[in-house]
Coordinates of C-alpha atoms in Angstrom, one line a residue:
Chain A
X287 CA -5.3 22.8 33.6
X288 CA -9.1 23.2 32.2
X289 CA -9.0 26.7 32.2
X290 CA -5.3 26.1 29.7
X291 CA -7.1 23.5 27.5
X292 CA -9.8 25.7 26.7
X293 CA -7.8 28.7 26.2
X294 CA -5.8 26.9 23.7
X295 CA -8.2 24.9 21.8
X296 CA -10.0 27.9 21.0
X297 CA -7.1 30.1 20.2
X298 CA -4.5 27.6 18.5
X299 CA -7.3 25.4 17.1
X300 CA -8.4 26.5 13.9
X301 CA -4.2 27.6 13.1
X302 CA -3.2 24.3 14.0
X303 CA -6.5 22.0 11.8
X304 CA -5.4 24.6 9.2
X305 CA -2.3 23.8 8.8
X306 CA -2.7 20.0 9.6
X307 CA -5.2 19.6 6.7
X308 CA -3.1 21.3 4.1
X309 CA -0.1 18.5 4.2
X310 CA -3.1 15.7 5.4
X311 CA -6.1 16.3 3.8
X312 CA -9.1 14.5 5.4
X313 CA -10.7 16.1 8.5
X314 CA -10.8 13.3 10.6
X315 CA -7.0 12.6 10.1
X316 CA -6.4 16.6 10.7
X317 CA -8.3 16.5 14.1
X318 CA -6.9 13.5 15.2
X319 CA -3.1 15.2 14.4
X320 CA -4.4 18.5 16.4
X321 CA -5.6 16.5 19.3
X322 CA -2.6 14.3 19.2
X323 CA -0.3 17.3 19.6
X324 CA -2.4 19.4 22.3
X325 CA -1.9 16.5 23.6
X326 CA 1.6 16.0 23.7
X327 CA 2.1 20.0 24.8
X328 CA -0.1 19.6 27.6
X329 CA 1.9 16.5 29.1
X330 CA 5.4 18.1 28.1
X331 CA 6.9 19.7 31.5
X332 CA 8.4 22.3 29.0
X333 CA 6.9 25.1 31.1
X334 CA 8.7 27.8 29.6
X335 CA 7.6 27.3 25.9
X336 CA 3.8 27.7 27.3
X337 CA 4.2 31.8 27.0
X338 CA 4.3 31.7 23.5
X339 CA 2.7 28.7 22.1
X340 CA 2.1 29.0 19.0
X341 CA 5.8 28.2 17.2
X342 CA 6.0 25.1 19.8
X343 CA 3.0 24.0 18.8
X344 CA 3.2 24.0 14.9
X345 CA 7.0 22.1 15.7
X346 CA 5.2 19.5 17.3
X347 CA 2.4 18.9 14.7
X348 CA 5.0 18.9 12.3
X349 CA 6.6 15.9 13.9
X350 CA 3.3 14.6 14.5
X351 CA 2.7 15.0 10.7
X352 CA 6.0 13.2 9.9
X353 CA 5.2 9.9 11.7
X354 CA 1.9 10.0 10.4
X355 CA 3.0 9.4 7.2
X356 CA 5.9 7.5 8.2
X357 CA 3.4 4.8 9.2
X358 CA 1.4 5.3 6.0
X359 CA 4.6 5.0 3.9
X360 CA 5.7 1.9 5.8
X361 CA 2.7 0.3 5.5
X362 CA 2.5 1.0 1.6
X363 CA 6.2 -0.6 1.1
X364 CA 5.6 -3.6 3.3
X365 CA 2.1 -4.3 1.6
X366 CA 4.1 -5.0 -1.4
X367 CA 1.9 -2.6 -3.5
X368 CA 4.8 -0.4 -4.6
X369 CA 6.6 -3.2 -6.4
X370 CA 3.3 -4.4 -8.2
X371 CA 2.4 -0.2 -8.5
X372 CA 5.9 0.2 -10.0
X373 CA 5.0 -3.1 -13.0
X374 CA 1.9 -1.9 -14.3
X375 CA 2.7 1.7 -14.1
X376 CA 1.1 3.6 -11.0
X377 CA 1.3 6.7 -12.5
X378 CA 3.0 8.0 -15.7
X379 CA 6.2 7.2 -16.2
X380 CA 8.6 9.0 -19.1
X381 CA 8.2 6.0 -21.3
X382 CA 4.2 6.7 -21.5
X383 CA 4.6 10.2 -22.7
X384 CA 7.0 10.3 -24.9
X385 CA 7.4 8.3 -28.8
X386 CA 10.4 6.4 -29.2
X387 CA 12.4 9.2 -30.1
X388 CA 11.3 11.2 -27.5
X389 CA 9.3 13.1 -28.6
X390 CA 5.6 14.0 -26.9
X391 CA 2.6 11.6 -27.8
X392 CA 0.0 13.7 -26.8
X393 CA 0.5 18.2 -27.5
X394 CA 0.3 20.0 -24.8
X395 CA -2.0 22.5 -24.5
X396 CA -1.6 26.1 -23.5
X397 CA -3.2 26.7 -19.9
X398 CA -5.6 29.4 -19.3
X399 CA -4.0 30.8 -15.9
X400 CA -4.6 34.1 -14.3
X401 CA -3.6 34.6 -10.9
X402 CA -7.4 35.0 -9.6
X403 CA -7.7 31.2 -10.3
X404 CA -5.8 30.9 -7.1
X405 CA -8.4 32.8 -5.2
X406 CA -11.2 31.0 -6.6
X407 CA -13.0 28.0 -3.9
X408 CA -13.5 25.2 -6.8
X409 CA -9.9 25.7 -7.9
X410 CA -8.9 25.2 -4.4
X411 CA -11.5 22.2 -3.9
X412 CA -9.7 20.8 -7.0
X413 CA -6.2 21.6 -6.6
X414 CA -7.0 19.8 -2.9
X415 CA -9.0 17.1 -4.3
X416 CA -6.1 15.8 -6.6
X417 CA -3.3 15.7 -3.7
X418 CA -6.0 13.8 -2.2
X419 CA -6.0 11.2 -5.2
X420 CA -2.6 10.6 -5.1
X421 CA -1.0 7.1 -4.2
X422 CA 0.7 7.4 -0.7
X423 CA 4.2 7.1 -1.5
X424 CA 3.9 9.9 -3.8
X425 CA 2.1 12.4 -1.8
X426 CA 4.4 11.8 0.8
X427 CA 7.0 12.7 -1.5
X428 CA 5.4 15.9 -2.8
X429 CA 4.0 17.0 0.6
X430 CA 7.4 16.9 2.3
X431 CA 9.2 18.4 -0.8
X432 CA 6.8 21.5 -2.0
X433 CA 4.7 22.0 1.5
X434 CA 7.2 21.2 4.5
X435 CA 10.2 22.1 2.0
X436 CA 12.4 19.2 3.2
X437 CA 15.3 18.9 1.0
X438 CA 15.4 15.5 -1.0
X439 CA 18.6 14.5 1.7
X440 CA 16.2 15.0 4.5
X441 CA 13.2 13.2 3.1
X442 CA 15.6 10.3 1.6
X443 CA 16.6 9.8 5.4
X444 CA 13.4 10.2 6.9
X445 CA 11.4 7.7 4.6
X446 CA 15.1 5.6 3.8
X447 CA 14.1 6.0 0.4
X448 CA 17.1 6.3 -1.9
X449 CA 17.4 9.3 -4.2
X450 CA 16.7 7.5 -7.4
X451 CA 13.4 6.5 -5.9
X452 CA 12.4 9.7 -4.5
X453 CA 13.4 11.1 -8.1
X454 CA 11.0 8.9 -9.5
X455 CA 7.9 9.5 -6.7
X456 CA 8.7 13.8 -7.3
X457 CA 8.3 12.8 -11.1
X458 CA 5.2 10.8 -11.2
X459 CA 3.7 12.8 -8.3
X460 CA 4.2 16.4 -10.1
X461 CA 2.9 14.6 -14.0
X462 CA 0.2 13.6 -12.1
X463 CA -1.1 16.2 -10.7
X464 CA -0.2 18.0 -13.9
X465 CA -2.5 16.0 -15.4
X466 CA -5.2 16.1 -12.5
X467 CA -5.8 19.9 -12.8
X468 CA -5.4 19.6 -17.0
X469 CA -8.0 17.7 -17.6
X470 CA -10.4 19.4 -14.4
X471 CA -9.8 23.0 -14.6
X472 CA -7.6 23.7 -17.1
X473 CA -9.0 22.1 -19.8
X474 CA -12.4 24.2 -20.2
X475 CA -10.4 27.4 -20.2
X476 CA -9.3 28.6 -23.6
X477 CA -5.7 30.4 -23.0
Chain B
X581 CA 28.7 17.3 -30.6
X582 CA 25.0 17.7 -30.4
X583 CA 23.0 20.4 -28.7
X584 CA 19.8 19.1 -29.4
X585 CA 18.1 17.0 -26.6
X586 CA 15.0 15.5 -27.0
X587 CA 11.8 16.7 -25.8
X588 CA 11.5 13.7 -23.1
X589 CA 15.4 14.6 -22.4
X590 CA 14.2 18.1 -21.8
X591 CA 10.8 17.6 -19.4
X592 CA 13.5 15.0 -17.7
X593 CA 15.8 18.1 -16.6
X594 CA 13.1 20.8 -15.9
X595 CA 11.1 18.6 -13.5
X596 CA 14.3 17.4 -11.9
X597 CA 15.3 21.0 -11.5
X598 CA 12.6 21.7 -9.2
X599 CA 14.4 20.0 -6.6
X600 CA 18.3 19.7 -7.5
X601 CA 20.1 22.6 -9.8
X602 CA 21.0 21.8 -13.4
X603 CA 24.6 22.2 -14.7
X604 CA 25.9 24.8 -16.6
X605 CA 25.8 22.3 -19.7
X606 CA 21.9 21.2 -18.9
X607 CA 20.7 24.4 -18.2
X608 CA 22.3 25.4 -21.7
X609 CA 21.0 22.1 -23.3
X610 CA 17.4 22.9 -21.9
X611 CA 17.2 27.0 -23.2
X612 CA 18.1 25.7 -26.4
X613 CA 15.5 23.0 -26.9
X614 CA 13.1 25.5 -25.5
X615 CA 14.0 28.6 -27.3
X616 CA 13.1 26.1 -30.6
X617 CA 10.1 23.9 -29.2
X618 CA 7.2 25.5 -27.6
X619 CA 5.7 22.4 -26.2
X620 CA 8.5 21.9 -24.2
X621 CA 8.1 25.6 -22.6
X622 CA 4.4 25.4 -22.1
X623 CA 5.1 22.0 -20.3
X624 CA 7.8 23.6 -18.2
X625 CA 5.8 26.4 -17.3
X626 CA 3.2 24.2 -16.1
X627 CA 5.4 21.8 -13.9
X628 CA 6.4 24.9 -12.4
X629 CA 3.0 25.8 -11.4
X630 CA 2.0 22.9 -10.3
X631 CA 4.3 24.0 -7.4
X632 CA 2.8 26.8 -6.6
X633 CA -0.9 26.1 -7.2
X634 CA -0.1 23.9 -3.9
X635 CA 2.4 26.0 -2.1
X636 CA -1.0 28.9 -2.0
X637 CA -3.9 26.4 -1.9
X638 CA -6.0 27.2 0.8
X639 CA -8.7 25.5 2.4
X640 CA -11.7 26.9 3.7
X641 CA -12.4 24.4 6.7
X642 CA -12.1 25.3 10.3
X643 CA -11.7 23.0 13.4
X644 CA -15.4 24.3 14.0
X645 CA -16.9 24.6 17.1
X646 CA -18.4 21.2 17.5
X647 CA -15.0 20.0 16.9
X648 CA -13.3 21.8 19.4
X649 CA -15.4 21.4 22.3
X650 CA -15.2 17.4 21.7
X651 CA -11.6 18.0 22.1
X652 CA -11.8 20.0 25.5
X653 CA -13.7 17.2 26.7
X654 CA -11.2 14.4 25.3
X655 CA -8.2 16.5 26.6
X656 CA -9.6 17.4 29.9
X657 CA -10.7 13.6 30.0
X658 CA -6.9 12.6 29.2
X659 CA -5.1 14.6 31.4
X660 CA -7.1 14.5 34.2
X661 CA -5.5 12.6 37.2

C-alpha cells in the first residue's frame, strides 16, 4: 500500500494540483482536493481502475471539486448575502452600463490582444487573480460553465439554481471579469 | 417593424449566446446593430475572450515536493490499519 501511495503521489500529483487549482484557485484548497481524492481512490475496492489511474482519478476530483463548491454555494445562499448582494448591486448589472435608452455610459475601448499575451506569466497571474476576486456564487457559475463545461441544465440542477438566476450569475460574472482584465492589463496597451 | 435594437439589447443577446443559441430573428437583430455600431462589436469581441483567456490560463504552481511528501505521510497515516 506504501509502495502505491508513493508511486502515485509523485506521478499523479502535480496533474491532479494542476488541474484542481485552475477551477479552485488557492493552494491550500487545491491540496486539500488532491489529498481528499488519493484518498478516496485508495479506499475504493475498484481494483481494476488502478491499471490506468489517471482518467479515474481526474473523475473523482472532479466530484470532489463539485461538492466543494456545493458547500461554498450553500453557505453563500443561506448566509443571506445573495439577497443583500443582489440590492446594492454585487456586480454590474445591465441597468449600470447602459443610459436610459440603452445605450453605453462609458465607450469601450479597443483591446490590445495578441495571442502571446496568453503565454505571458503576469497575464496569467492576472487573468487568475480576477477569478479569484469573484463573489462565490458567481465563480461557481463561470467555473462550471467555461472550465468543467457543464451545460446551464446541469449546473441549474446541481446548484438548484433556476435558469433566470444562473443567467444573471454568467452575466455579472463574465462583465466582471471583463472589467477585471480592462482596467489591469488591457488598459496600458494601446490597440 | 423595427430592426434596430439597442446597444444594451444587443450586449444582452451576445453574452447570453455564450451559453444558449440565439434565434434566427436575434442573431439577425444582433449583425445588424453590429454591422452599424462598433462599440457593440468591440464589446462582443471581448466577452468572447474573456472565455478563452480562462479556458488557456495556466498556472505555473506545482504540488512541490514538500507538498507531496506531507501527503505520503498523511495518506500512509490514514490508511494504515
Amino acid at each position: 500500500m506504501d509502495v502505491l501511495i508513493s508511486k502515485w503521489v509523485a506521478e499523479y500529483g502535480d496533474i491532479l494540483f494542476k488541474y484542481a487549482i485552475s477551477r479552485v484557485g488557492t493552494r491550500a484548497e487545491a491540496e486539500d482536493l488532491v489529498q481528499d481524492t488519493f484518498l478516496a481512490a485508495l479506499k475504493s475496492s475498484n481494483f481494476a481502475e488502478r491499471s490506468a489511474p489517471q482518467t479515474w482519478l481526474i473523475g473523482i476530483l472532479r466530484h470532489k471539486i463539485m461538492d466543494h463548491y456545493r458547500q461554498l454555494y450553500r453557505e453563500k445562499s443561506k448566509s443571506g448575502e445573495t439577497r443583500l448582494a443582489e440590492l446594492t448591486g454585487e456586480g454590474e448589472t445591465f441597468e449600470s452600463m447602459f443610459t436610459e435608452k440603452g445605450m453605453w455610459k462609458e465607450p469601450v475601448a479597443k483591446w490590445g490582444f495578441t495571442e502571446q499575451a496568453l503565454l505571458d506569466a503576469e497575464f496569467n497571474r492576472i487573468v487568475n487573480a480576477c477569478l479569484e476576486h469573484l463573489p462565490v456564487q458567481q465563480k461557481t457559475a463561470f467555473v462550471f460553465r467555461t472550465l468543467e463545461e457543464k451545460s446551464t441544465e446541469e449546473i441549474c440542477n446541481d446548484f438548484a439554481v433556476s435558469t433566470t438566476h444562473l443567467g444573471v450569475l454568467l452575466f455579472r460574472a463574465r462583465t466582471q471579469l471583463r472589467k477585471c482584465l480592462e482596467i489591469n492589463w488591457f488598459s496600458g496597451r494601446v490597440a | 417593424m423595427s430592426f434596430m435594437i439597442s446597444c444594451k439589447e444587443n450586449s444582452r443577446l451576445v453574452t447570453r449566446a455564450l451559453d444558449k443559441p440565439l434565434s434566427l430573428r436575434e442573431k439577425f437583430l444582433t449583425r445588424i446593430h453590429m454591422v452599424l455600431c462598433k462599440v457593440c462589436r468591440l464589446y462582443a469581441q471581448q466577452i468572447g475572450w474573456v472565455d478563452q483567456f480562462f479556458k488557456k490560463r495556466f498556472h505555473t504552481d506545482t504540488l512541490g515536493d514538500n507538498a507531496k511528501e506531507k501527503m505520503i505521510k498523511s495518506l500512509e497515516k490514514e490508511m494504515s490499519p
